mmCIF file of C-alpha atoms in Angstrom:
data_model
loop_
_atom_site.group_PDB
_atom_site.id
_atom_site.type_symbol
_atom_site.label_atom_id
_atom_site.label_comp_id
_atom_site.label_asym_id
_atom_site.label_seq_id
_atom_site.Cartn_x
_atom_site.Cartn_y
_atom_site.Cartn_z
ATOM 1 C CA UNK A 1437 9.971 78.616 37.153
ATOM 2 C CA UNK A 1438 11.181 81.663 39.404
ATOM 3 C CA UNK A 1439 14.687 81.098 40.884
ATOM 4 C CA UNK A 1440 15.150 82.359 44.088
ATOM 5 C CA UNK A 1441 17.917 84.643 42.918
ATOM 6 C CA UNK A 1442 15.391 86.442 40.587
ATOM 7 C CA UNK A 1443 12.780 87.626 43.538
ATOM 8 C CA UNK A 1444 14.604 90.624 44.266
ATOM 9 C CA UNK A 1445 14.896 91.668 40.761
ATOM 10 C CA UNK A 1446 11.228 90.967 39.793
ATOM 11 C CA UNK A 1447 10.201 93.161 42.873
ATOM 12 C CA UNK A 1448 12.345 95.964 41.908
ATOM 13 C CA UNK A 1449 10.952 95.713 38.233
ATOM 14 C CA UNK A 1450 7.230 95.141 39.305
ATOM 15 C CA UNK A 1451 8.021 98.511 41.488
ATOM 16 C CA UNK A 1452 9.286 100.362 38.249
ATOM 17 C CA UNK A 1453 6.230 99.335 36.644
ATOM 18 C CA UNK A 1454 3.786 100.679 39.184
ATOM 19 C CA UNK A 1455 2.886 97.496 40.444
ATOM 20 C CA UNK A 1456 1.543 96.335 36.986
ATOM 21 C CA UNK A 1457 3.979 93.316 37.304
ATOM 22 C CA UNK A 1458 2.625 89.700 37.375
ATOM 23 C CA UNK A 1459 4.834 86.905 37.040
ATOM 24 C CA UNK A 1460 3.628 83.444 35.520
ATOM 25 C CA UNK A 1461 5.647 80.584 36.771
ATOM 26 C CA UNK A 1462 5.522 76.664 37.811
ATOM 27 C CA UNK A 1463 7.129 74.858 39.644
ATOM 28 C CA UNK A 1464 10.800 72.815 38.160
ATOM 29 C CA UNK A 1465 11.172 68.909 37.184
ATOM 30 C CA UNK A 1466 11.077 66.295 39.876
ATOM 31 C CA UNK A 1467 14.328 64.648 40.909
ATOM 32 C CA UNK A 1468 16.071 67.989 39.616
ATOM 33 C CA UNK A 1469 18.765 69.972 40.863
ATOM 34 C CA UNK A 1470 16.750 72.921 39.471
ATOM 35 C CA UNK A 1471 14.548 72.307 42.927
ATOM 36 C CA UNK A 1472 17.492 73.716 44.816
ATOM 37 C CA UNK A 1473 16.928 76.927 42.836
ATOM 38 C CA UNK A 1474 12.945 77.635 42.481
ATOM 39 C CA UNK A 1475 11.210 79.312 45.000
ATOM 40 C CA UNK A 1476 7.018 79.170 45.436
ATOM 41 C CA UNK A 1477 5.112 82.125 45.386
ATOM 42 C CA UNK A 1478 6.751 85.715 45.104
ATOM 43 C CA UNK A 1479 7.274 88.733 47.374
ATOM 44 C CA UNK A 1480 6.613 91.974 46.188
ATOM 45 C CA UNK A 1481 5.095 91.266 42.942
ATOM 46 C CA UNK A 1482 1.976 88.941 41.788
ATOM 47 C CA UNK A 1483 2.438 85.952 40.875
ATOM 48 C CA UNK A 1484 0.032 83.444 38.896
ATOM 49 C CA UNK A 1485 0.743 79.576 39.563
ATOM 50 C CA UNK A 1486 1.688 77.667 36.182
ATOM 51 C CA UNK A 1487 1.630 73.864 35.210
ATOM 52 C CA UNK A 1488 4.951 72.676 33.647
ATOM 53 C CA UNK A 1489 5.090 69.577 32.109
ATOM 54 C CA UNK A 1490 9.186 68.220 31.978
ATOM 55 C CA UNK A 1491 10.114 66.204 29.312
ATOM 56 C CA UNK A 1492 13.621 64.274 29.800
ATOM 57 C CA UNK A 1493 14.538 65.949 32.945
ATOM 58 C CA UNK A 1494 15.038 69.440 32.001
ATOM 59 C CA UNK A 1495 15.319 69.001 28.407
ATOM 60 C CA UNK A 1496 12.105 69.919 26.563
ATOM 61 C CA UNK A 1497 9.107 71.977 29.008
ATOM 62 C CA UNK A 1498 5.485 72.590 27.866
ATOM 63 C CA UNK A 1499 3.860 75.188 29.674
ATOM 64 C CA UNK A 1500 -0.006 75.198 29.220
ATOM 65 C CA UNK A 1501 -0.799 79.293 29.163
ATOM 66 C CA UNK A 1502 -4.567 79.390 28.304
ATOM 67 C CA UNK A 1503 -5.689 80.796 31.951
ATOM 68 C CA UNK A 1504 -3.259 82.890 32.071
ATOM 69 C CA UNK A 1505 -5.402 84.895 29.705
ATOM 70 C CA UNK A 1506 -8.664 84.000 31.273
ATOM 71 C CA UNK A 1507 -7.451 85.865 34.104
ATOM 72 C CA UNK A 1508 -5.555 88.967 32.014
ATOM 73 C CA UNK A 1509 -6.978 88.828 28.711
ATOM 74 C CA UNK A 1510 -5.746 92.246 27.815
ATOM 75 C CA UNK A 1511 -1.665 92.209 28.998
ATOM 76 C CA UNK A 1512 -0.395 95.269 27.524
ATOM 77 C CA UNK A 1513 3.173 93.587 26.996
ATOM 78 C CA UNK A 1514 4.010 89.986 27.379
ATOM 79 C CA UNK A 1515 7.728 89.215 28.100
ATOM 80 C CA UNK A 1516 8.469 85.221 28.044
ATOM 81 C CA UNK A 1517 11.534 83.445 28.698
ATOM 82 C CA UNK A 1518 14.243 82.756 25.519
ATOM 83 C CA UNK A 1519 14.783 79.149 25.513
ATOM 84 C CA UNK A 1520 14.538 76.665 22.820
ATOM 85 C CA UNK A 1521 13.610 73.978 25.405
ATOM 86 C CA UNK A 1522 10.427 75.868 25.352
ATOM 87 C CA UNK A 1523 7.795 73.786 23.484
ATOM 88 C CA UNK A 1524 4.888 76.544 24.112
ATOM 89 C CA UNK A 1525 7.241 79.935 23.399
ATOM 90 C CA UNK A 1526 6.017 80.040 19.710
ATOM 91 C CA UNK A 1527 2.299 79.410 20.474
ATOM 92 C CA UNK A 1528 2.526 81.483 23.567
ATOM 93 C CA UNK A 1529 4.226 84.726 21.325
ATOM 94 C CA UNK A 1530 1.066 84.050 18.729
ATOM 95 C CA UNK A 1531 -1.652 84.323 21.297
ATOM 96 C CA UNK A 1532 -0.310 87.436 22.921
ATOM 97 C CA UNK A 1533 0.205 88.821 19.406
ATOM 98 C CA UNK A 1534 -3.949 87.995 19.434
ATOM 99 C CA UNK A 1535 -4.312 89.642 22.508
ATOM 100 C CA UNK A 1536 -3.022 92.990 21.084
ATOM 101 C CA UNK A 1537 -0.223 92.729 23.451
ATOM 102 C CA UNK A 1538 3.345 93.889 22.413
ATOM 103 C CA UNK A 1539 5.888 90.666 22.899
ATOM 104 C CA UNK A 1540 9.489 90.744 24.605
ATOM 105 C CA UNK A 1541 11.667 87.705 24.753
ATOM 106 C CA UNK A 1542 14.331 87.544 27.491
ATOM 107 C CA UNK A 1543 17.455 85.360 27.547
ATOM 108 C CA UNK A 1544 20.830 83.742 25.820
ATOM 109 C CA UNK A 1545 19.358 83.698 22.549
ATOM 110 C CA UNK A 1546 22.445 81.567 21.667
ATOM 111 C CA UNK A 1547 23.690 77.772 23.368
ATOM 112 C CA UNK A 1548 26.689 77.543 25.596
ATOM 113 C CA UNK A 1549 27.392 74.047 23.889
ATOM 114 C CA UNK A 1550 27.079 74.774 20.014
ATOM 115 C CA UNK A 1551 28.489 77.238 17.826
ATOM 116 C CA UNK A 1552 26.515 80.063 16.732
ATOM 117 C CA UNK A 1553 25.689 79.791 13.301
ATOM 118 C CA UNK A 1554 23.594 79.797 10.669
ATOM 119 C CA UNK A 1555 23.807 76.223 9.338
ATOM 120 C CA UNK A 1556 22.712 75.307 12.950
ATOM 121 C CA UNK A 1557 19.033 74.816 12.828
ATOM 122 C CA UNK A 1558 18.575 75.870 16.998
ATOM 123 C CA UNK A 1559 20.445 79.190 15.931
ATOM 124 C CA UNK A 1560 18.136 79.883 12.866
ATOM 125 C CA UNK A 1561 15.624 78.831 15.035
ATOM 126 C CA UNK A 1562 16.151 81.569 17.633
ATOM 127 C CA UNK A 1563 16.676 84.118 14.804
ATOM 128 C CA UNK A 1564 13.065 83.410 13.151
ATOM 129 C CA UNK A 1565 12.016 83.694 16.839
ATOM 130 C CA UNK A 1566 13.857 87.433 17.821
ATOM 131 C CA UNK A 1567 12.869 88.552 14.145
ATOM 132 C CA UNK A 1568 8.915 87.711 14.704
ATOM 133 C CA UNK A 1569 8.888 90.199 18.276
ATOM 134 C CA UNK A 1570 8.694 93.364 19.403
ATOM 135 C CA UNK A 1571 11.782 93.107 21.436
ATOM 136 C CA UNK A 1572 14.482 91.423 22.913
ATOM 137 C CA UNK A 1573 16.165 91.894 25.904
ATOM 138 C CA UNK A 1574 19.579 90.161 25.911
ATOM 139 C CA UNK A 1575 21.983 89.393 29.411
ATOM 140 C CA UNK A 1576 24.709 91.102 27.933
ATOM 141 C CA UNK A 1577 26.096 93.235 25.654
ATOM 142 C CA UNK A 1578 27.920 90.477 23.594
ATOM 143 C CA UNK A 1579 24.843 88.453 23.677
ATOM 144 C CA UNK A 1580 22.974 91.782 21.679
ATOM 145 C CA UNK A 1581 26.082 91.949 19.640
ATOM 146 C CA UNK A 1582 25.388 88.190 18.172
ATOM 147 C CA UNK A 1583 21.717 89.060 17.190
ATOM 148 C CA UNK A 1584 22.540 92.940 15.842
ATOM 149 C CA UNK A 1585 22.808 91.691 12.657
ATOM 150 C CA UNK A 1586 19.596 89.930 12.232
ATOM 151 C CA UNK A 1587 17.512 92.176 14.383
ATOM 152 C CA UNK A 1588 16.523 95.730 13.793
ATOM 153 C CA UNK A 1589 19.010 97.536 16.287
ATOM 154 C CA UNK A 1590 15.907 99.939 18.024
ATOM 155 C CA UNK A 1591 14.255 96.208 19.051
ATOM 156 C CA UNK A 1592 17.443 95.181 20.640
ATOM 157 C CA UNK A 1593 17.931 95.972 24.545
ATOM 158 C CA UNK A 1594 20.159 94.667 26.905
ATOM 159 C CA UNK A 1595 19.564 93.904 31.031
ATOM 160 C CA UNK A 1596 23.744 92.862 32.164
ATOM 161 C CA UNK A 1597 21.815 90.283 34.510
ATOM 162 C CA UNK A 1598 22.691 90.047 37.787
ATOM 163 C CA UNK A 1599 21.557 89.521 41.432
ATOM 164 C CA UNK A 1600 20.415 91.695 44.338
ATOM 165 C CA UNK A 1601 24.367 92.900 44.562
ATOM 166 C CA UNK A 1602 22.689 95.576 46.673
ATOM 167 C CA UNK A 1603 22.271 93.278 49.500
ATOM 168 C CA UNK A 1604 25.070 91.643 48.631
ATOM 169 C CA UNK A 1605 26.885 95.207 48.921
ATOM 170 C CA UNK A 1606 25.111 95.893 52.203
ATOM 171 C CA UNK A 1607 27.004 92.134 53.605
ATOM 172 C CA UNK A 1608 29.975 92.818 52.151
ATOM 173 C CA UNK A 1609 30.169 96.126 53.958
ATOM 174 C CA UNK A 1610 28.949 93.964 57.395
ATOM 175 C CA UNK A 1611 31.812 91.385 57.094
ATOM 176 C CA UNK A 1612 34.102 94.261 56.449
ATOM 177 C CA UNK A 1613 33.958 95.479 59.545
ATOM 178 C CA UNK A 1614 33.829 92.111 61.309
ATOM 179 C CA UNK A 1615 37.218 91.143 58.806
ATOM 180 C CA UNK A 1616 38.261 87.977 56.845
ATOM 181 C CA UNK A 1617 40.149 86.518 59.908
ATOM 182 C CA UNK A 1618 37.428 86.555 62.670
ATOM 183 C CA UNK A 1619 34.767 85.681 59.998
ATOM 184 C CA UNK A 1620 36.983 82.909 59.405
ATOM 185 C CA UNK A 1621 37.001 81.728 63.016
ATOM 186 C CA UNK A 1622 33.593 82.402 63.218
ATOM 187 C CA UNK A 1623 32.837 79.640 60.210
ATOM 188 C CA UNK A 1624 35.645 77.342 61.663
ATOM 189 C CA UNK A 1625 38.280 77.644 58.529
ATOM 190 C CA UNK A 1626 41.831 78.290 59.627
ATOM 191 C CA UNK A 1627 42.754 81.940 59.538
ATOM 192 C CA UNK A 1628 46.115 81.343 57.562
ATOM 193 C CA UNK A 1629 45.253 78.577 55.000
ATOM 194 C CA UNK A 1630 44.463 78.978 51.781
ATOM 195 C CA UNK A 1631 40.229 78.272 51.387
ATOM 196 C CA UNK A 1632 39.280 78.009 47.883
ATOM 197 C CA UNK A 1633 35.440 77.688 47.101
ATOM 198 C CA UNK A 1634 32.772 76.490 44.603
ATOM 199 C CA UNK A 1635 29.411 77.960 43.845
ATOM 200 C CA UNK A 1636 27.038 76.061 42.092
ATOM 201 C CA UNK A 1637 24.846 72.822 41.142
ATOM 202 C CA UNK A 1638 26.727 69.655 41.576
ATOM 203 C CA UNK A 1639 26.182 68.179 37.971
ATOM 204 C CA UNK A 1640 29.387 67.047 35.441
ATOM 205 C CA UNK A 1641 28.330 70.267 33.406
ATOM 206 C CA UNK A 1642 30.025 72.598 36.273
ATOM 207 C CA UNK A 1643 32.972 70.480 36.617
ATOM 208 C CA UNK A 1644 32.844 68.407 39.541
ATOM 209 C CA UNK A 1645 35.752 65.872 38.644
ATOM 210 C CA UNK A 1646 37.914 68.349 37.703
ATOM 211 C CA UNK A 1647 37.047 70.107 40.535
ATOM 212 C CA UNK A 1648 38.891 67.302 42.925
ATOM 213 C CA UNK A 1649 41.965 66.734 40.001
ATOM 214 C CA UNK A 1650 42.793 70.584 41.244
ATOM 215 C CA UNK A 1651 41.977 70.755 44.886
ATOM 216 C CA UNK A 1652 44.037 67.727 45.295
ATOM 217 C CA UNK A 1653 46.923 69.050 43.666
ATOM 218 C CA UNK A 1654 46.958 72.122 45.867
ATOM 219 C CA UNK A 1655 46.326 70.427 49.098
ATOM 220 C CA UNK A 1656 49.798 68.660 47.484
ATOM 221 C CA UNK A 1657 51.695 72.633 47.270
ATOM 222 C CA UNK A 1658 49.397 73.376 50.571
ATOM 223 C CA UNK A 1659 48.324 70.689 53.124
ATOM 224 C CA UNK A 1660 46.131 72.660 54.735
ATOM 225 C CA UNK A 1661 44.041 74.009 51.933
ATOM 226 C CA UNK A 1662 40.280 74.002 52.077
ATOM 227 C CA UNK A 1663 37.819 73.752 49.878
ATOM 228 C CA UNK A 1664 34.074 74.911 50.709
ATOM 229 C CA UNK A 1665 31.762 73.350 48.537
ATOM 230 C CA UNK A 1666 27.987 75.058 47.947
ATOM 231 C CA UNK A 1667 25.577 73.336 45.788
ATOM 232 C CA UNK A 1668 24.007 70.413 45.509
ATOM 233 C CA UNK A 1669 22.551 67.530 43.042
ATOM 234 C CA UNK A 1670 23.323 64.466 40.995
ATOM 235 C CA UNK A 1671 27.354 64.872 41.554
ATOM 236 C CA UNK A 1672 26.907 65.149 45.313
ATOM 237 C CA UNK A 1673 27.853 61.844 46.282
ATOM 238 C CA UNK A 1674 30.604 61.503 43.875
ATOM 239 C CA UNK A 1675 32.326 64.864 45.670
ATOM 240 C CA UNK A 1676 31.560 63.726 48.605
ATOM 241 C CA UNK A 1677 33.583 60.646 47.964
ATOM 242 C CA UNK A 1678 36.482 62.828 47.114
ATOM 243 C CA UNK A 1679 36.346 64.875 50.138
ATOM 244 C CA UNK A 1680 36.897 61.501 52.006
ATOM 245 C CA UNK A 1681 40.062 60.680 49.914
ATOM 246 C CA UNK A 1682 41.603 63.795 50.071
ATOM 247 C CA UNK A 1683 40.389 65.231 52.858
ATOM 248 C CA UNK A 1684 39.985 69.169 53.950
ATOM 249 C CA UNK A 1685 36.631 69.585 52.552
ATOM 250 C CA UNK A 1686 33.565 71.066 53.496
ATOM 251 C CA UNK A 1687 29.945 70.215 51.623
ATOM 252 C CA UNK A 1688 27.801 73.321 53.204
ATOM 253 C CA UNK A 1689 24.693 71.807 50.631
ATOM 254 C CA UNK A 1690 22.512 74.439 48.741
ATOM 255 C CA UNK A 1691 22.378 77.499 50.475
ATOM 256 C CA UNK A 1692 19.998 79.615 48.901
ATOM 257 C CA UNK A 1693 19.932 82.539 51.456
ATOM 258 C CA UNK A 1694 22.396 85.468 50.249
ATOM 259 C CA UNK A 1695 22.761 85.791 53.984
ATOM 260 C CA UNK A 1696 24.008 82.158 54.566
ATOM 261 C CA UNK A 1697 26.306 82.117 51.527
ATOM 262 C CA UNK A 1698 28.241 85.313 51.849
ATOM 263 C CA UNK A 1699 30.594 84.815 54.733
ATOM 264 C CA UNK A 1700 31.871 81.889 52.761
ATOM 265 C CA UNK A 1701 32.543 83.922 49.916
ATOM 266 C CA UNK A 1702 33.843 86.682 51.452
ATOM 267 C CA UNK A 1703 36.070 84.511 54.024
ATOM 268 C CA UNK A 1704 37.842 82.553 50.422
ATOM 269 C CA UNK A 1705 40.712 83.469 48.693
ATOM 270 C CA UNK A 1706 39.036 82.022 45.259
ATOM 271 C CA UNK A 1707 35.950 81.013 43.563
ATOM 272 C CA UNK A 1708 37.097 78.355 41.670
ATOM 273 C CA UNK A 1709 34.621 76.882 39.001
ATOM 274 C CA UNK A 1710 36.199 74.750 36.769
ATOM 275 C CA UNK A 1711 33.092 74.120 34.287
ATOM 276 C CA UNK A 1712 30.511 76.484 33.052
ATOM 277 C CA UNK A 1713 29.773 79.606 35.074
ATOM 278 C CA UNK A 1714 27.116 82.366 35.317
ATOM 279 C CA UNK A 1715 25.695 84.119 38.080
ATOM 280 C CA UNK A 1716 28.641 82.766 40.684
ATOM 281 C CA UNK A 1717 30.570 85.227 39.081
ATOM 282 C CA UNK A 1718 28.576 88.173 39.753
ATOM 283 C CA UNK A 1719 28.174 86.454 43.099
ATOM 284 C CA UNK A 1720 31.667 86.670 43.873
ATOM 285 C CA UNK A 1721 32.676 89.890 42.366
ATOM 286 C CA UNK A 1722 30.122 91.563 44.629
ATOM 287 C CA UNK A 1723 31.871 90.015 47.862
ATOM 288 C CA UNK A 1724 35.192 90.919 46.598
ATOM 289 C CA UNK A 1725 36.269 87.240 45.468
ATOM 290 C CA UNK A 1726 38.316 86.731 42.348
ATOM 291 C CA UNK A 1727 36.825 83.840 40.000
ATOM 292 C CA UNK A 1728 38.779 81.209 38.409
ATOM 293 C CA UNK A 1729 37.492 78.746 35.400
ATOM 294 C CA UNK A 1730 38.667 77.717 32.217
ATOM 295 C CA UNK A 1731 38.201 78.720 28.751
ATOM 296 C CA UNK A 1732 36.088 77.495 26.208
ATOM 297 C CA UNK A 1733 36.821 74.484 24.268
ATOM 298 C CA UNK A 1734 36.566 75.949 20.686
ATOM 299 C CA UNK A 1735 36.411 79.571 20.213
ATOM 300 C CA UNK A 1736 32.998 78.834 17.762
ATOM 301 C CA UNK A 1737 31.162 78.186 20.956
ATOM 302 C CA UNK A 1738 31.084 80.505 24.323
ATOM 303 C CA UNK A 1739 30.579 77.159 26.469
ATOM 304 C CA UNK A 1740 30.220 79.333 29.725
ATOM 305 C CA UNK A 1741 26.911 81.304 30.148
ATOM 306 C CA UNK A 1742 27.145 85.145 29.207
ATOM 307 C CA UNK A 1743 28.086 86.145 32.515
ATOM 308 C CA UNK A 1744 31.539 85.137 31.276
ATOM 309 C CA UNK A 1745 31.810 88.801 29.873
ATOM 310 C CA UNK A 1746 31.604 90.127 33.503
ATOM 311 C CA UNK A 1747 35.582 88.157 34.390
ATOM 312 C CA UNK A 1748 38.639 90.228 32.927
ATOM 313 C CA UNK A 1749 41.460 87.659 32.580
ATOM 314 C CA UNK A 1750 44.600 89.091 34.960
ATOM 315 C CA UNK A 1751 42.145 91.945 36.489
ATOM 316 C CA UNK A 1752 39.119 90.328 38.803
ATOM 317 C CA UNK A 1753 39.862 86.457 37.301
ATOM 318 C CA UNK A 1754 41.600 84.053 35.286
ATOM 319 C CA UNK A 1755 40.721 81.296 32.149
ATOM 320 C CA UNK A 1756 42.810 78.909 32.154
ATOM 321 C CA UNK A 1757 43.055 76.387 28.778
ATOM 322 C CA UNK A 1758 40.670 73.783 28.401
ATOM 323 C CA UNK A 1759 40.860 70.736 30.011
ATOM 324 C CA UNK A 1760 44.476 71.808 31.560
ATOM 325 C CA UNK A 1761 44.472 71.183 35.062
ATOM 326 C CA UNK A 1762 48.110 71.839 36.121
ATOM 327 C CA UNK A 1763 47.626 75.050 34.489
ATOM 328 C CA UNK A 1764 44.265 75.894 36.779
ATOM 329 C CA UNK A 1765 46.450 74.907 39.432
ATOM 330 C CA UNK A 1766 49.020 77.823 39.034
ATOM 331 C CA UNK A 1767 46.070 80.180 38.395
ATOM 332 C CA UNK A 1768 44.787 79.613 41.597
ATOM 333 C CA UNK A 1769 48.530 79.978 42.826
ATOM 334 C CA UNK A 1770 48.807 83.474 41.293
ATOM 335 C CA UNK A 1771 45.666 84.574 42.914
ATOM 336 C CA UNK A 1772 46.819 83.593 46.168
ATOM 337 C CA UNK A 1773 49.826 85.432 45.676
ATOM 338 C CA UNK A 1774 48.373 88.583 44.466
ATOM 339 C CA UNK A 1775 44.630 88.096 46.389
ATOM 340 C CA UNK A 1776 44.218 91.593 47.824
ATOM 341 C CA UNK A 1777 44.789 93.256 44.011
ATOM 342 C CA UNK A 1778 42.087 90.560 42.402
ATOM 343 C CA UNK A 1779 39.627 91.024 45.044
ATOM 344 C CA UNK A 1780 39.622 95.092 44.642
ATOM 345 C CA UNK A 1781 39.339 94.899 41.105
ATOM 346 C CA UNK A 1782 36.613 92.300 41.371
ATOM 347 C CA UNK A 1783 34.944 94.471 44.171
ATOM 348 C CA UNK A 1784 35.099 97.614 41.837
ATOM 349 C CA UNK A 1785 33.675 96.308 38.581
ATOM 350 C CA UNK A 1786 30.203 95.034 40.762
ATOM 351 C CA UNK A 1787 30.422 98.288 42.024
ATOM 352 C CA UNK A 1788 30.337 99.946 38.880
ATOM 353 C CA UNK A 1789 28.988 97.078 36.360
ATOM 354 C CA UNK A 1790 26.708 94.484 38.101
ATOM 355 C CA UNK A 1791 23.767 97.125 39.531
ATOM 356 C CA UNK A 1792 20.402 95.343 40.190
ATOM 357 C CA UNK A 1793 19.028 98.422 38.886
ATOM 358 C CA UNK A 1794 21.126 98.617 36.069
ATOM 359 C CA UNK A 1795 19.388 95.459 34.802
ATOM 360 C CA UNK A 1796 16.143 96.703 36.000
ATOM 361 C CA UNK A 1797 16.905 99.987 33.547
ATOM 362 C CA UNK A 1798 17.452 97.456 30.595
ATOM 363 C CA UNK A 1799 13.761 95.937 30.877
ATOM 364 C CA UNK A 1800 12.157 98.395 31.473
ATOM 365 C CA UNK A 1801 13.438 100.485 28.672
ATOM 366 C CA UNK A 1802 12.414 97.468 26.551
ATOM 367 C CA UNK A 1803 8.728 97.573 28.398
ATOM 368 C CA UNK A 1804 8.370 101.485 27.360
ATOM 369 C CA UNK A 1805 9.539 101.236 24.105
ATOM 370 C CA UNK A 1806 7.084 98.694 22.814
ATOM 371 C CA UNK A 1807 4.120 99.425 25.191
ATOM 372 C CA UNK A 1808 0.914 101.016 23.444
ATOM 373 C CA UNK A 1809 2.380 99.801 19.987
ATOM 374 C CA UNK A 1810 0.113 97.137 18.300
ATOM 375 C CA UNK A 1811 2.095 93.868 17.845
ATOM 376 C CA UNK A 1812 4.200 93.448 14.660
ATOM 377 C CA UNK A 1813 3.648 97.011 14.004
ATOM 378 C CA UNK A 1814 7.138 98.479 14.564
#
């Protein structure tokens, strides 16, 4: 499927590529939260409609690919999607490798949940899988650093992945000039209260419970705190409960438009995530909002997604200990206390480290280095 976050980033690429783009996608599971996040059809690139077959919810996806090479049955480089939920990957890297056409796999290669290891059979899995390609193009540079010493280093490429921060830039520099107090009026929050917010689905995963455990403890230090909430999905009536117990919370829903979500962002004092984050961070870096979550469980396993590398603890964020909610609590204290230092140091590393077209540079490097090069040959 094609998140609506990715459009702007498959355009730019399909422009690098002189237009030689086309993107392969279905549509997500039923009954999913994922359908807050796909979008049909693409802008600026082509786009070939998919069948995806869901298994479990979201937990195992086959992905019949035989037209796909009816209709191109010469693709000079296939790049696919890393996941082990994949059922098709394998059979879909063997019949480009038949085509002639030079394979990249794009992702985690690595679980947020489960230590990275070799007596895992998922991680040895993945290795057999980044071993039998041309390339792979990892989300960050810890992510390549996990793989260097399985994979030949020249097939090895990393895309920091991000969003369209250069819209995001363009909004930020809008909402500047309008300022955090009148945008505040403008959204009805309270210009002098401390508004916390969280970006993301509404499933246990991201932290929902402990989501209320902190906001209510604040709104005990500050009465007039208020949390925006934006997401949706399974945990939506379960925070929606909460808001009615404790009050001085606002459910905005999914709001998928960068346009929609970024005086909220920009109007907060904190993003505050307390499970598993990824692209909210870049998110709120690029609006010039400090991020707060916790850290991971056991120091085998990264248990957010790689984005995590993006948040410098005491710079643009803070990672609080597991499961400690007093101590989330006084991070989001110390951020209030110190917000205008957070927020420029969150604001200057998107400026300088989240670049759509730094990503862009990352693939494409990866395209040009194994295009025209027989598969398995390098």
């Amino acid at each position: 499927m094609v998140p609506g976050y990715r459009q702007a980033a498959l355009a730019r690429l399909n422009e690098r590529l002189g237009g030689r783009l086309v993107v392969c996608a279905g549509p997500p599971p039923r009954s999913s939260s994922l359908q807050t996040l796909a979008v049909a059809g693409g802008r600026g690139y082509t786009t070939l409609p998919m069948r995806n077959v869901w298994i479990g919810g979201e937990k195992l996806h086959i992905q019949p690919f035989g037209h796909a090479f009816k209709r191109y049955p010469n693709p000079s480089v296939v790049i696919a999607e890393e996941s082990v939920r994949s059922a098709t990957l394998p059979f879909l890297l063997r019949r480009a490798r038949r085509a002639g056409a030079s394979r990249l796999i794009w992702g985690h290669f690595s679980s947020n949940r489960h230590p990275f290891s070799l007596w895992a059979p998922m991680t040895r899995y993945r290795i057999a899988l980044a071993r039998s390609v041309e390339g792979c193009i990892c989300y960050s540079a810890p992510v390549a650093d996990l793989i260097r010493p399985y994979v030949a280093p020249e097939r090895i490429f990393v895309a920091p992945n991000t969003l369209d921060t250069g819209t995001l830039r363009v909004l930020h520099e809008e909402l500047e000039r309008e300022g955090r107090q009148a945008v505040r009026r403008r959204l009805g929050l309270e210009p002098g209260v401390p508004v916390i917010v969280f970006l993301g689905r509404l499933i246990k995963a991201k932290g929902t419970d402990q989501l209320l455990q902190v906001f209510g403890m604040l709104r005990k230090r500050h009465p007039q705190a208020t949390l925006v909430v934006i997401g949706d999905g399974p945990e939506r009536a379960a925070v929606r409960a909460g808001a009615g117990k404790l009050g001085g919370i606002v459910m905005l829903g999914a709001l998928t438009s960068l346009h929609a979500s970024a005086p909220y962002l920009y109007a907060a004092d904190v993003l505050l995530n307390p499970g598993y984050v990824g692209l909210s961070i870049n998110h709120a870096f690029a609006l010039g909002l400090p991020v707060v979550s916790q850290q991971s469980p056991d120091p085998r396993i990264r248990y957010h997604s790689p984005e995590i590398a993006y948040l410098e603890p005491g710079r643009n964020g803070l990672l609080t200990p597991f499961g400690n909610t007093f101590c989330m609590v006084d991070a989001v204290e110390q951020i209030l206390a110190n917000r205008a230092w957070y927020a420029s140091n969150a604001s200057a590393y998107a400026r300088s480290h989240l670049g759509l077209d730094t990503m862009i540079d990352g693939i494409v490097q990866a395209v040009n280095h194994v295009e025209g090069r027989a598969a398995g040959d390098l």
